[in-house]
Amino acid sequence: MTLIEDPAQYVQSSGFAGLRPAQIRVIFKLPLQFGSYPHPLAYIEWFTPLKSRPDPVSGMFTTH
């Protein structure tokens, strides 16, 4: 799992605001029948944005 910056929402030094949790599920290349693309692609599973405050019991940020 990773946090990815949402450029439309992210403000530097604002904690987790504007960051979206995501998980890379697979990295792959397209077959040649689809043309020549020089870079690998990734299938990303996006999660809902983090809540603005940590959970009072665990102290961890959770998703909505």
GROMACS .gro file of N, CA and C in nm:
model
  192
    1MET      N    1   0.085  -0.116   0.000
    1MET     CA    2   0.000   0.000   0.000
    1MET      C    3   0.090   0.122   0.000
    2THR      N    4   0.043   0.225  -0.067
    2THR     CA    5   0.118   0.349  -0.075
    2THR      C    6   0.022   0.467  -0.072
    3LEU      N    7   0.074   0.586  -0.049
    3LEU     CA    8  -0.005   0.709  -0.059
    3LEU      C    9   0.041   0.783  -0.183
    4ILE      N   10  -0.056   0.824  -0.265
    4ILE     CA   11  -0.025   0.893  -0.390
    4ILE      C   12  -0.083   1.033  -0.383
    5GLU      N   13  -0.004   1.129  -0.423
    5GLU     CA   14  -0.044   1.270  -0.420
    5GLU      C   15  -0.151   1.298  -0.524
    6ASP      N   16  -0.260   1.361  -0.482
    6ASP     CA   17  -0.363   1.410  -0.573
    6ASP      C   18  -0.331   1.557  -0.598
    7PRO      N   19  -0.274   1.591  -0.717
    7PRO     CA   20  -0.227   1.727  -0.740
    7PRO      C   21  -0.335   1.834  -0.726
    8ALA      N   22  -0.460   1.797  -0.745
    8ALA     CA   23  -0.569   1.895  -0.732
    8ALA      C   24  -0.601   1.925  -0.586
    9GLN      N   25  -0.560   1.836  -0.494
    9GLN     CA   26  -0.597   1.850  -0.353
    9GLN      C   27  -0.478   1.869  -0.258
   10TYR      N   28  -0.360   1.827  -0.300
   10TYR     CA   29  -0.245   1.822  -0.209
   10TYR      C   30  -0.189   1.960  -0.180
   11VAL      N   31  -0.162   1.986  -0.052
   11VAL     CA   32  -0.094   2.108  -0.008
   11VAL      C   33   0.025   2.063   0.076
   12GLN      N   34   0.145   2.104   0.036
   12GLN     CA   35   0.265   2.062   0.108
   12GLN      C   36   0.255   2.104   0.254
   13SER      N   37   0.302   2.020   0.342
   13SER     CA   38   0.302   2.042   0.487
   13SER      C   39   0.162   2.040   0.547
   14SER      N   40   0.068   1.971   0.483
   14SER     CA   41  -0.068   1.965   0.537
   14SER      C   42  -0.102   1.825   0.589
   15GLY      N   43  -0.002   1.747   0.624
   15GLY     CA   44  -0.028   1.612   0.672
   15GLY      C   45  -0.074   1.521   0.560
   16PHE      N   46  -0.182   1.448   0.583
   16PHE     CA   47  -0.231   1.353   0.485
   16PHE      C   48  -0.332   1.414   0.387
   17ALA      N   49  -0.369   1.540   0.404
   17ALA     CA   50  -0.466   1.603   0.315
   17ALA      C   51  -0.416   1.601   0.171
   18GLY      N   52  -0.500   1.553   0.081
   18GLY     CA   53  -0.463   1.548  -0.060
   18GLY      C   54  -0.387   1.424  -0.100
   19LEU      N   55  -0.366   1.331  -0.007
   19LEU     CA   56  -0.300   1.205  -0.040
   19LEU      C   57  -0.405   1.094  -0.045
   20ARG      N   58  -0.394   1.006  -0.145
   20ARG     CA   59  -0.490   0.897  -0.162
   20ARG      C   60  -0.420   0.764  -0.141
   21PRO      N   61  -0.476   0.676  -0.058
   21PRO     CA   62  -0.418   0.543  -0.045
   21PRO      C   63  -0.447   0.459  -0.169
   22ALA      N   64  -0.348   0.385  -0.213
   22ALA     CA   65  -0.362   0.301  -0.332
   22ALA      C   66  -0.274   0.178  -0.317
   23GLN      N   67  -0.306   0.077  -0.397
   23GLN     CA   68  -0.228  -0.047  -0.396
   23GLN      C   69  -0.202  -0.087  -0.540
   24ILE      N   70  -0.076  -0.109  -0.574
   24ILE     CA   71  -0.041  -0.157  -0.708
   24ILE      C   72  -0.072  -0.306  -0.712
   25ARG      N   73  -0.165  -0.345  -0.801
   25ARG     CA   74  -0.206  -0.485  -0.809
   25ARG      C   75  -0.119  -0.566  -0.904
   26VAL      N   76  -0.079  -0.504  -1.017
   26VAL     CA   77   0.004  -0.575  -1.114
   26VAL      C   78   0.077  -0.474  -1.202
   27ILE      N   79   0.200  -0.507  -1.240
   27ILE     CA   80   0.277  -0.430  -1.337
   27ILE      C   81   0.290  -0.517  -1.460
   28PHE      N   82   0.261  -0.460  -1.579
   28PHE     CA   83   0.258  -0.542  -1.700
   28PHE      C   84   0.300  -0.462  -1.822
   29LYS      N   85   0.326  -0.532  -1.932
   29LYS     CA   86   0.352  -0.471  -2.062
   29LYS      C   87   0.244  -0.518  -2.158
   30LEU      N   88   0.210  -0.432  -2.253
   30LEU     CA   89   0.111  -0.469  -2.354
   30LEU      C   90   0.172  -0.562  -2.457
   31PRO      N   91   0.094  -0.657  -2.510
   31PRO     CA   92   0.143  -0.742  -2.618
   31PRO      C   93   0.174  -0.658  -2.742
   32LEU      N   94   0.265  -0.705  -2.825
   32LEU     CA   95   0.306  -0.631  -2.946
   32LEU      C   96   0.189  -0.601  -3.039
   33GLN      N   97   0.084  -0.681  -3.037
   33GLN     CA   98  -0.032  -0.658  -3.125
   33GLN      C   99  -0.100  -0.524  -3.097
   34PHE      N  100  -0.074  -0.465  -2.980
   34PHE     CA  101  -0.131  -0.335  -2.945
   34PHE      C  102  -0.036  -0.220  -2.975
   35GLY      N  103   0.073  -0.248  -3.042
   35GLY     CA  104   0.169  -0.144  -3.078
   35GLY      C  105   0.288  -0.144  -2.984
   36SER      N  106   0.378  -0.052  -3.010
   36SER     CA  107   0.499  -0.043  -2.931
   36SER      C  108   0.483   0.067  -2.826
   37TYR      N  109   0.481   0.028  -2.700
   37TYR     CA  110   0.477   0.123  -2.590
   37TYR      C  111   0.597   0.093  -2.502
   38PRO      N  112   0.690   0.188  -2.485
   38PRO     CA  113   0.820   0.159  -2.424
   38PRO      C  114   0.820   0.138  -2.272
   39HIS      N  115   0.711   0.173  -2.203
   39HIS     CA  116   0.712   0.168  -2.057
   39HIS      C  117   0.614   0.064  -2.005
   40PRO      N  118   0.644   0.003  -1.890
   40PRO     CA  119   0.546  -0.087  -1.829
   40PRO      C  120   0.427  -0.008  -1.776
   41LEU      N  121   0.314  -0.074  -1.765
   41LEU     CA  122   0.191  -0.014  -1.713
   41LEU      C  123   0.160  -0.076  -1.578
   42ALA      N  124   0.074  -0.012  -1.501
   42ALA     CA  125   0.036  -0.065  -1.370
   42ALA      C  126  -0.115  -0.058  -1.353
   43TYR      N  127  -0.171  -0.163  -1.295
   43TYR     CA  128  -0.312  -0.162  -1.255
   43TYR      C  129  -0.313  -0.123  -1.108
   44ILE      N  130  -0.382  -0.012  -1.077
   44ILE     CA  131  -0.381   0.043  -0.942
   44ILE      C  132  -0.521   0.036  -0.882
   45GLU      N  133  -0.531  -0.016  -0.761
   45GLU     CA  134  -0.656  -0.018  -0.687
   45GLU      C  135  -0.657   0.104  -0.595
   46TRP      N  136  -0.754   0.194  -0.618
   46TRP     CA  137  -0.765   0.316  -0.538
   46TRP      C  138  -0.860   0.293  -0.421
   47PHE      N  139  -0.825   0.348  -0.306
   47PHE     CA  140  -0.911   0.340  -0.189
   47PHE      C  141  -0.974   0.478  -0.165
   48THR      N  142  -1.077   0.482  -0.083
   48THR     CA  143  -1.140   0.611  -0.053
   48THR      C  144  -1.041   0.699   0.023
   49PRO      N  145  -1.059   0.831   0.018
   49PRO     CA  146  -0.965   0.921   0.086
   49PRO      C  147  -0.959   0.893   0.237
   50LEU      N  148  -0.848   0.931   0.297
   50LEU     CA  149  -0.832   0.915   0.441
   50LEU      C  150  -0.919   1.014   0.516
   51LYS      N  151  -0.966   0.974   0.632
   51LYS     CA  152  -1.041   1.067   0.718
   51LYS      C  153  -0.944   1.175   0.766
   52SER      N  154  -0.997   1.289   0.805
   52SER     CA  155  -0.911   1.402   0.842
   52SER      C  156  -0.846   1.385   0.979
   53ARG      N  157  -0.900   1.296   1.062
   53ARG     CA  158  -0.843   1.273   1.196
   53ARG      C  159  -0.817   1.124   1.216
   54PRO      N  160  -0.716   1.091   1.295
   54PRO     CA  161  -0.689   0.949   1.321
   54PRO      C  162  -0.799   0.886   1.407
   55ASP      N  163  -0.812   0.756   1.397
   55ASP     CA  164  -0.906   0.681   1.478
   55ASP      C  165  -0.866   0.696   1.625
   56PRO      N  166  -0.962   0.728   1.715
   56PRO     CA  167  -0.925   0.752   1.855
   56PRO      C  168  -0.871   0.628   1.927
   57VAL      N  169  -0.910   0.509   1.884
   57VAL     CA  170  -0.865   0.387   1.951
   57VAL      C  171  -0.728   0.343   1.901
   58SER      N  172  -0.712   0.336   1.768
   58SER     CA  173  -0.586   0.285   1.712
   58SER      C  174  -0.483   0.394   1.689
   59GLY      N  175  -0.529   0.520   1.677
   59GLY     CA  176  -0.438   0.629   1.646
   59GLY      C  177  -0.395   0.632   1.500
   60MET      N  178  -0.458   0.546   1.419
   60MET     CA  179  -0.423   0.538   1.276
   60MET      C  180  -0.529   0.607   1.191
   61PHE      N  181  -0.486   0.658   1.076
   61PHE     CA  182  -0.581   0.717   0.982
   61PHE      C  183  -0.652   0.605   0.908
   62THR      N  184  -0.782   0.617   0.891
   62THR     CA  185  -0.861   0.516   0.822
   62THR      C  186  -0.930   0.580   0.702
   63THR      N  187  -0.985   0.496   0.614
   63THR     CA  188  -1.058   0.548   0.499
   63THR      C  189  -1.203   0.569   0.537
   64HIS      N  190  -1.274   0.649   0.457
   64HIS     CA  191  -1.416   0.677   0.481
   64HIS      C  192  -1.499   0.553   0.464
   0.00000   0.00000   0.00000
